[in-house]
Coordinates of C-alpha atoms in Angstrom, one line a residue:
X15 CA -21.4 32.6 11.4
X16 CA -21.1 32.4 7.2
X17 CA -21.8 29.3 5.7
X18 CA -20.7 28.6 2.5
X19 CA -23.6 27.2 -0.5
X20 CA -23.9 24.2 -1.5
X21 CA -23.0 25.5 -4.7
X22 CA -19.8 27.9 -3.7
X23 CA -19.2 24.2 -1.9
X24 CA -19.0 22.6 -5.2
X25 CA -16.7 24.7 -7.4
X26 CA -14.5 25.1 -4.5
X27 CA -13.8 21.2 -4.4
X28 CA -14.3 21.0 -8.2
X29 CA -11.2 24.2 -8.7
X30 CA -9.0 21.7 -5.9
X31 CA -9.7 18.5 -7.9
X32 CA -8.8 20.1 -10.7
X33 CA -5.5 22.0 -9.7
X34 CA -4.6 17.8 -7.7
X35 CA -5.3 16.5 -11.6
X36 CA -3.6 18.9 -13.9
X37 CA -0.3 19.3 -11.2
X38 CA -0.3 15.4 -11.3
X39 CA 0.1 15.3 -14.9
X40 CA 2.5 18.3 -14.8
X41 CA 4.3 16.1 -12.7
X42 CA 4.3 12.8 -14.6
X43 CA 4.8 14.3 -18.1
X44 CA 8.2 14.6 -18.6
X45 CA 11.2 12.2 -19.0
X46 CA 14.5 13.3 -17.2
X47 CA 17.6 12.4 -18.6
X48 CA 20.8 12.0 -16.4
X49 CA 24.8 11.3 -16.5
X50 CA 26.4 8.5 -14.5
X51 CA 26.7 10.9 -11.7
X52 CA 22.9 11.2 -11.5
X53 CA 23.1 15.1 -12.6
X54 CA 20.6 16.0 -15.0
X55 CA 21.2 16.5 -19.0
X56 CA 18.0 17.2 -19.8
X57 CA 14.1 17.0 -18.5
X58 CA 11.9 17.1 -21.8
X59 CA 7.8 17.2 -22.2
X60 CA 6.6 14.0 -23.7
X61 CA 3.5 12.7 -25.4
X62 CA 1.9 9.8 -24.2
X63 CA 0.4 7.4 -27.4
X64 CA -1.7 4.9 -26.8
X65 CA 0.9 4.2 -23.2
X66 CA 3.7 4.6 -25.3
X67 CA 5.7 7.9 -24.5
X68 CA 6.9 10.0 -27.6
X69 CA 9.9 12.5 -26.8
X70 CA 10.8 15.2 -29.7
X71 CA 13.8 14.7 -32.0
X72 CA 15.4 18.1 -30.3
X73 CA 15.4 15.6 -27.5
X74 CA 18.6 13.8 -28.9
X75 CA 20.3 17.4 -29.2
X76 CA 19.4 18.4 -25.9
X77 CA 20.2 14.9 -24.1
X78 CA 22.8 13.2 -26.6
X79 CA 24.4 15.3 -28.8
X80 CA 24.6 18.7 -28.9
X81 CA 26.0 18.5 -33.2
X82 CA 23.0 16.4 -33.7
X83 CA 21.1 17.8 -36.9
X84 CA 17.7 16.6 -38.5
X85 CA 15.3 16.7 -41.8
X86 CA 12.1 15.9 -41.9
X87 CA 10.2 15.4 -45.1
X88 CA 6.3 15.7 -44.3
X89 CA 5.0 14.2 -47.4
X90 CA 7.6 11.5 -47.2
X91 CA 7.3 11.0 -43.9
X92 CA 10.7 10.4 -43.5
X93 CA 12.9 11.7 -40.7
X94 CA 16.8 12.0 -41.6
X95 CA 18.9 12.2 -38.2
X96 CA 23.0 13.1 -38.5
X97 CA 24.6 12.2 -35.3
X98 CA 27.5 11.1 -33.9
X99 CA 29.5 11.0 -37.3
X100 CA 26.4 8.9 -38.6
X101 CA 22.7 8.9 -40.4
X102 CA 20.1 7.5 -39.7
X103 CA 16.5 7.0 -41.8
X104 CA 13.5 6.5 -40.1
X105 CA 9.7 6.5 -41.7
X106 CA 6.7 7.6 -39.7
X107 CA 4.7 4.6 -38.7
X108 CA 7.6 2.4 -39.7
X109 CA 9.8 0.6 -37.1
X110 CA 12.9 0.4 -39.5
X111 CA 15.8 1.8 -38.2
X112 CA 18.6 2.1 -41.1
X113 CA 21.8 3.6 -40.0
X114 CA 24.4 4.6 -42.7
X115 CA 22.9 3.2 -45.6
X116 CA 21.5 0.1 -44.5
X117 CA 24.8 -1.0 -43.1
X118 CA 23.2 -1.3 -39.5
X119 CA 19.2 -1.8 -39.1
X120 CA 17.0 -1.8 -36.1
X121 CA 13.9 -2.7 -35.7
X122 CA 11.7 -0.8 -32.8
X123 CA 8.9 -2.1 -31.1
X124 CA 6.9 1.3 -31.6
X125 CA 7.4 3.4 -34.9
X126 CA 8.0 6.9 -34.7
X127 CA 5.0 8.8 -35.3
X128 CA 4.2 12.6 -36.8
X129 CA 2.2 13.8 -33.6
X130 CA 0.4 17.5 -34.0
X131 CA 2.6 17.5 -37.2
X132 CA 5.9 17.7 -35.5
X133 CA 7.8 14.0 -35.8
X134 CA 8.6 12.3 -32.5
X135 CA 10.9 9.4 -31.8
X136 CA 8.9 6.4 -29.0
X137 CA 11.2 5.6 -25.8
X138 CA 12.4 2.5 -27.3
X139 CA 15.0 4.8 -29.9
X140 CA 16.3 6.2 -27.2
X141 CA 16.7 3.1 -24.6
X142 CA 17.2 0.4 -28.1
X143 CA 19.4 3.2 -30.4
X144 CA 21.8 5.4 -28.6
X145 CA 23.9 2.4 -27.7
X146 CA 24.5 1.9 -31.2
X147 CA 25.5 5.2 -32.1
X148 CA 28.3 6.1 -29.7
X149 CA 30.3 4.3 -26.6
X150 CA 27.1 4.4 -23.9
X151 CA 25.1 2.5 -22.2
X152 CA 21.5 3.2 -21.4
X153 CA 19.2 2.7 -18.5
X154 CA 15.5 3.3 -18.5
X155 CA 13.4 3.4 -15.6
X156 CA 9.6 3.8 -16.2
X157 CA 8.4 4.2 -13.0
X158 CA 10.2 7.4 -12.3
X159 CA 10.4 8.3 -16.3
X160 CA 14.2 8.4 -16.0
X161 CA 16.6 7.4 -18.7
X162 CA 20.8 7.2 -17.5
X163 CA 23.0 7.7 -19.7
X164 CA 26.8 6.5 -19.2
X165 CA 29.8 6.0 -21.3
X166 CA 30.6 1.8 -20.9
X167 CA 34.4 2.8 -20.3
X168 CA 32.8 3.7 -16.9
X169 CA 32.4 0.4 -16.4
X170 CA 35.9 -1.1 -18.2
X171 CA 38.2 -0.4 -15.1
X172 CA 41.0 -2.3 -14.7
X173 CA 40.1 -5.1 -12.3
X174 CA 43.6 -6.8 -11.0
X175 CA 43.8 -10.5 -10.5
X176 CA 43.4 -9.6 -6.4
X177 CA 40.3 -8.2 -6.9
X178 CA 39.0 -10.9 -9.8
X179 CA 39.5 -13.5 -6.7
X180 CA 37.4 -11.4 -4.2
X181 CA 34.3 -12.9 -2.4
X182 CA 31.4 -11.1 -2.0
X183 CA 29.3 -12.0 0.7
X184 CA 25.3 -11.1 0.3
X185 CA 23.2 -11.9 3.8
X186 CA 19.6 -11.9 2.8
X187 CA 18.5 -10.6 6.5
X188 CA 16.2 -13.1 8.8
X189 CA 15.2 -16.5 7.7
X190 CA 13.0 -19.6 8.9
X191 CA 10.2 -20.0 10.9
X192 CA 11.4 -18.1 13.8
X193 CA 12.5 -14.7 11.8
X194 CA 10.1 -13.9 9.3
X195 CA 11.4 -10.1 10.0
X196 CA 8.4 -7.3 8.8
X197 CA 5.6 -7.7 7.0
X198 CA 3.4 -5.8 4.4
X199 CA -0.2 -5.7 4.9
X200 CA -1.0 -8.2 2.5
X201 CA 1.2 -11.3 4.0
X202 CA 4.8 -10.0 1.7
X203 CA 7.5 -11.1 4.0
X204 CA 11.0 -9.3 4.7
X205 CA 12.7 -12.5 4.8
X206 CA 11.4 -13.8 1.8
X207 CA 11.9 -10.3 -0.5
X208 CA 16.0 -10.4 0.6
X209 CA 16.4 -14.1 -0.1
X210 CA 14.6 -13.3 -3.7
X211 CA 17.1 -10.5 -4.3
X212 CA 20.4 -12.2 -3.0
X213 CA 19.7 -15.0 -5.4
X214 CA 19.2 -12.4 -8.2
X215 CA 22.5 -10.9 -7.6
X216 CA 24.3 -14.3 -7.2
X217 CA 22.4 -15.1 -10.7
X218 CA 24.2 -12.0 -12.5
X219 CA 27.3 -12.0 -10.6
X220 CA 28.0 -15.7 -12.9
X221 CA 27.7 -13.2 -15.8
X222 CA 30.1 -10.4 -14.6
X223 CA 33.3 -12.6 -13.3
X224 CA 32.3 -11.8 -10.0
X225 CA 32.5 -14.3 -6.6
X226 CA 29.1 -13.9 -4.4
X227 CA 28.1 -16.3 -1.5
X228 CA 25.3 -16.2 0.3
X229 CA 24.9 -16.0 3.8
X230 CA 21.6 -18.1 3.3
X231 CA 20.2 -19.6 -0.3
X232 CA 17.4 -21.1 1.7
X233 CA 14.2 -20.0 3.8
X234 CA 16.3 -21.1 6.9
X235 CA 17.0 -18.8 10.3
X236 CA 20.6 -18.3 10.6
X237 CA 21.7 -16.3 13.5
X238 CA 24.4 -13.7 14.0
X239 CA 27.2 -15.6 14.9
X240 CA 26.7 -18.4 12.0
X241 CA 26.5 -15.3 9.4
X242 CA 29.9 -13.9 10.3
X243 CA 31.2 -17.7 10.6
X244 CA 30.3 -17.9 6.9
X245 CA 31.4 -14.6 6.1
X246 CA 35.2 -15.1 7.7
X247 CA 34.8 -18.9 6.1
X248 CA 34.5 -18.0 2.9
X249 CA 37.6 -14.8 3.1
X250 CA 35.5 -12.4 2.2
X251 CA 36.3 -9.3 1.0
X252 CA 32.7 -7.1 0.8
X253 CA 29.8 -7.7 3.1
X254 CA 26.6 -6.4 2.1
X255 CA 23.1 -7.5 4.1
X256 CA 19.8 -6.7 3.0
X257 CA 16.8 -6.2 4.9
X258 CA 13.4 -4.3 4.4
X259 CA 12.1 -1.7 6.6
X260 CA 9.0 -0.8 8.8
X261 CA 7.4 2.2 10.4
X262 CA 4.2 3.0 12.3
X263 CA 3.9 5.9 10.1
X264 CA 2.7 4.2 6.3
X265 CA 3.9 7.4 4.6
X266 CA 8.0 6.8 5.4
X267 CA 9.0 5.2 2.4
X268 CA 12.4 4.1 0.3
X269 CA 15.9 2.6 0.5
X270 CA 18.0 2.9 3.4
X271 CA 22.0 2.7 3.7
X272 CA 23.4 2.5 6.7
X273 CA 27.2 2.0 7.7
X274 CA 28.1 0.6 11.6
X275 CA 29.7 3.5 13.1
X276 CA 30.7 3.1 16.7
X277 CA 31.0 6.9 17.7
X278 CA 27.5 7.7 15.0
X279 CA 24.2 8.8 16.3
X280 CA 22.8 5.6 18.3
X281 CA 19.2 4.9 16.5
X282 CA 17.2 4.2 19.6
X283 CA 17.6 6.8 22.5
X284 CA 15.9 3.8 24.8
X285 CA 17.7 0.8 26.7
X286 CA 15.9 -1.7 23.7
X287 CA 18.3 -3.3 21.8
X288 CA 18.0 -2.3 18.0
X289 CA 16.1 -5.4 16.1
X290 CA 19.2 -5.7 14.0
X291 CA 20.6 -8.5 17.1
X292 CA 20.9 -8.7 20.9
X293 CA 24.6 -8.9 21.9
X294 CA 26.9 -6.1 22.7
X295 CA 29.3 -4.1 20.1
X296 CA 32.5 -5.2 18.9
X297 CA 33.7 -1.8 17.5
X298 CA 36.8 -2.8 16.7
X299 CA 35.9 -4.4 13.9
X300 CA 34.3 -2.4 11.7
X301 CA 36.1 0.8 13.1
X302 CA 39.4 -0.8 11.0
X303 CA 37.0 -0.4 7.9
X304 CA 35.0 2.8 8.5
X305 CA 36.5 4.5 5.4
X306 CA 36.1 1.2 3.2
X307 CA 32.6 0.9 4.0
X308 CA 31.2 4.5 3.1
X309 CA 32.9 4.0 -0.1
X310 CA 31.2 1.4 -1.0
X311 CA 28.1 3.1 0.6
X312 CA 28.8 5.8 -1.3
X313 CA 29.1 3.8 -4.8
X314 CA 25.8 2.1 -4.0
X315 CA 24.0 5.2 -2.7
X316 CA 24.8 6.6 -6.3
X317 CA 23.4 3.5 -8.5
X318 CA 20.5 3.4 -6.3
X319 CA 19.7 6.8 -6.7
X320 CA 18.4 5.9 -10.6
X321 CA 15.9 3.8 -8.8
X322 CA 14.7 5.9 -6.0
X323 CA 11.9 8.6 -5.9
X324 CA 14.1 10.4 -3.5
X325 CA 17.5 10.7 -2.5
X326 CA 18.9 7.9 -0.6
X327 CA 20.2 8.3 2.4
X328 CA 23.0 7.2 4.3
X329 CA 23.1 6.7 8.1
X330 CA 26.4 6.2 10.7
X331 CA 25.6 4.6 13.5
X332 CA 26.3 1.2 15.8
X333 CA 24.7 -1.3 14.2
X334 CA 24.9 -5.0 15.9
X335 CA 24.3 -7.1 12.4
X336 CA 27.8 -5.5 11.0
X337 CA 29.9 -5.4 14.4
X338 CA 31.6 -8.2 13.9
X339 CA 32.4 -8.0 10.6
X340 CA 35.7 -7.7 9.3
X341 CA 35.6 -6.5 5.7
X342 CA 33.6 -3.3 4.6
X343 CA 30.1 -3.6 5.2
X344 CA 26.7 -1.8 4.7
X345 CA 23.4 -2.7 5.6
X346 CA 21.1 -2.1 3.0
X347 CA 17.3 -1.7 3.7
X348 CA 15.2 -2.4 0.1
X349 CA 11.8 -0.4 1.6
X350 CA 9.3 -0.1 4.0
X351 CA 7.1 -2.9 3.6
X352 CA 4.7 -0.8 5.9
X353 CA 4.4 1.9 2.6
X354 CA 2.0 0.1 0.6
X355 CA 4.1 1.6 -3.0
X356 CA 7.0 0.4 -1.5
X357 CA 5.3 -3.0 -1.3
X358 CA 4.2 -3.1 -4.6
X359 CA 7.6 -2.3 -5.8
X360 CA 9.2 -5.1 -3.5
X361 CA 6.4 -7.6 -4.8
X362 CA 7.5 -7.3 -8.7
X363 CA 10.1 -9.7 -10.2
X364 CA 11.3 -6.8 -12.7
X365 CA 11.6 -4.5 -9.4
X366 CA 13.5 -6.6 -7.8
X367 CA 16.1 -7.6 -10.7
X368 CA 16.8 -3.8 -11.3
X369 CA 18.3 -3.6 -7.4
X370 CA 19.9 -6.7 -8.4
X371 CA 21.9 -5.1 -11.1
X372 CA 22.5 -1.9 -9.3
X373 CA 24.2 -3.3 -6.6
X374 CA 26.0 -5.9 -9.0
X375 CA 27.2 -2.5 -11.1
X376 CA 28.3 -1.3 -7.5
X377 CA 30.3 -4.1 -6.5
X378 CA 32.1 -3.9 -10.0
X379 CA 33.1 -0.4 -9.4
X380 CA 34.1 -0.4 -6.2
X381 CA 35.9 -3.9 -6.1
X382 CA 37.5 -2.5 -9.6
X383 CA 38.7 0.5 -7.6
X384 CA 39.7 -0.3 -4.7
X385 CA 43.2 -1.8 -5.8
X386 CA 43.9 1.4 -7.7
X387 CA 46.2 3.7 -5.6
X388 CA 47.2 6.3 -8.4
X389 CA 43.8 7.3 -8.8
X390 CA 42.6 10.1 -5.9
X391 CA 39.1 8.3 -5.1
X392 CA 40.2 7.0 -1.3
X393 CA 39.2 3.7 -1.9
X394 CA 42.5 1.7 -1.9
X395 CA 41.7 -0.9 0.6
X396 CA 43.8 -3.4 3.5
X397 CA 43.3 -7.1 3.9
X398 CA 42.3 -8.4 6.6
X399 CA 45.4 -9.6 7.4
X400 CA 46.4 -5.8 7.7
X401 CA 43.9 -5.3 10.7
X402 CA 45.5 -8.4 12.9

């Protein structure tokens, strides 16, 4: 039987160390820009500067605007960018941004610099300037190196006075002493991570005209019956409860949406209850808003994407926690908190105020929608009282 040397032994692991390295950076080394539909514009090699990344000035052609033209004087330094019906002046080194003259100047936390003799623009012009130069609004996600780009009118629907008055209800999932739900390995609590994110979306709802109530605004155990009590209290018109996720496996990772179908897959093949509650179905409830609620599924599926690794998925099946509900509903999972990078993520304020306003740009565009018939999207919705 061949053994190999302890020197073959070595190159061997130092070629696979290698090829784990330089794919890793392959990987991490480029910034992908995508439309409001998650598609992708553009995915473009960047230069990383003492942690800032550097993207080309072709980038604003390839990404922004396909008329864009540039002129850059090396022993000036100066970069001369025509866009969007306007110029802009920048110096390498410098963080002045003039536009037009001087009418409009922006100062950038990182200057553009002349890397390998070829001028490149820091993140910061893109997340800080574009907005400036034509009707968009930008999103930046530097975990995933991911910058959205999407017109604002996306956003200006025309909301009816019906919808204004809607109430949204967020349940933070579990609660108290009695309901911690899962835990990460070191002591992060389900409970606690959906409490933290409800009161972030009931923080930016104030800013966006928008009516939230919370199930629970307290570390306090609420059962089943109590949360639908509040919901139906309070007229609601979405319901949307958020929980974490857990597996045996530490490699099943990411967001989960999930919608209560009566006639979907069942989730558990055994007699055991799922942990979402003990009692039996109501189907008739939530079977009046099946098409309602993967609309709104679908609407938070797609602002979610931006701040998923993978695709998120959407599941149909019977679901106790949204059985009785009478309003569209989903059931949104946040991560496993049994993936330790999900856990990380789920432990970080600026994590957890991202989700906040991705589900609070959700909301807006499906409660804007939903009361606009003429349009072909599906989502014109009944009342309650519709259902009786």
């Amino acid at each position: 039987m061949w053994f190999p040397s302890f020197k073959s032994l070595s190159i061997f692991l130092f070629i696979l160390i290698l090829i784990s390295v330089t794919h890793g950076i392959a990987h991490a080394s480029t910034v992908r820009f995508v439309d409001g539909e998650g598609e992708t514009l553009a995915e473009v090699e960047f230069k990383l500067h003492q942690e800032i990344v550097y993207l080309p000035v072709e980038t604003l052609k390839t990404a922004f605007d396909p008329e864009m033209t540039h002129e850059y004087h090396r022993p000036r330094k100066q970069l001369i960018l025509k866009t969007k019906g306007k110029e802009l002046r920048l110096r390498m080194g410098n963080t002045t941004v003039n536009i037009d003259s001087g009418k409009q100047t922006f100062t950038l936390p990182a200057p553009p610099l002349a890397i390998e003799g070829q001028p490149m623009l820091p993140i910061h012009f893109f997340r800080k300037i574009l907005e400036h130069l034509d009707d968009v609004e930008v999103l930046y996600n530097p975990n995933l190196q991911r910058i959205r780009i999407i017109p604002k009118t996306a956003w200006a629907l025309d909301i009816s006075d019906d919808t204004r008055e809607w109430t949204i209800i967020i349940d933070p999932g579990h609660g108290g002493e009695g309901d911690l739900g899962c835990k990460s390995q070191n002591g992060l609590l389900e409970k606690d991570i959906v409490l933290a994110a409800a009161k972030e979306i009931k923080k930016l709802s104030e800013q966006h005209q928008l009516s939230i109530h919370l199930t629970r605004d307290q570390d306090t155990e609420k059962t089943l019956i109590q949360r639908v009590q509040t919901a139906n209290r309070e007229q609601g018109r979405l319901f949307l409860s958020l929980h974490c996720n857990a597996s045996f496996s530490p490699n099943h990772k990411g967001m989960r949406l999930y919608i209560n179908n009566p006639n979907g897959q069942p989730r558990f093949r055994t007699s055991e209850m799922p942990r979402f509650g003990k009692k039996r179905l109501n189907i008739l409830n939530q079977a009046n808003y099946l098409k309602q609620s993967k609309n709104f599924a679908n609407v938070l599926q797609k602002e979610l994407n931006f701040l998923a690794e993978n695709p998120i998925v959407i599941t149909e099946f019977p679901i106790i926690t949204l059985s009785d509900i009478s309003m569209p509903a989903v059931l949104l999972e946040l991560g496993y908190l049994s993936n330790i990078d999900d856990a990380k993520r789920l432990s970080n304020p600026d994590h957890i105020s991202e989700l906040a306003v991705a589900i609070i740009r959700a909301i807006q565009i499906y409660s804007a929608s939903v009361n606009q018939p003429s349009k072909s999207n599906g989502f014109s919705e009944r009342k309650p009282s519709d259902t009786n």
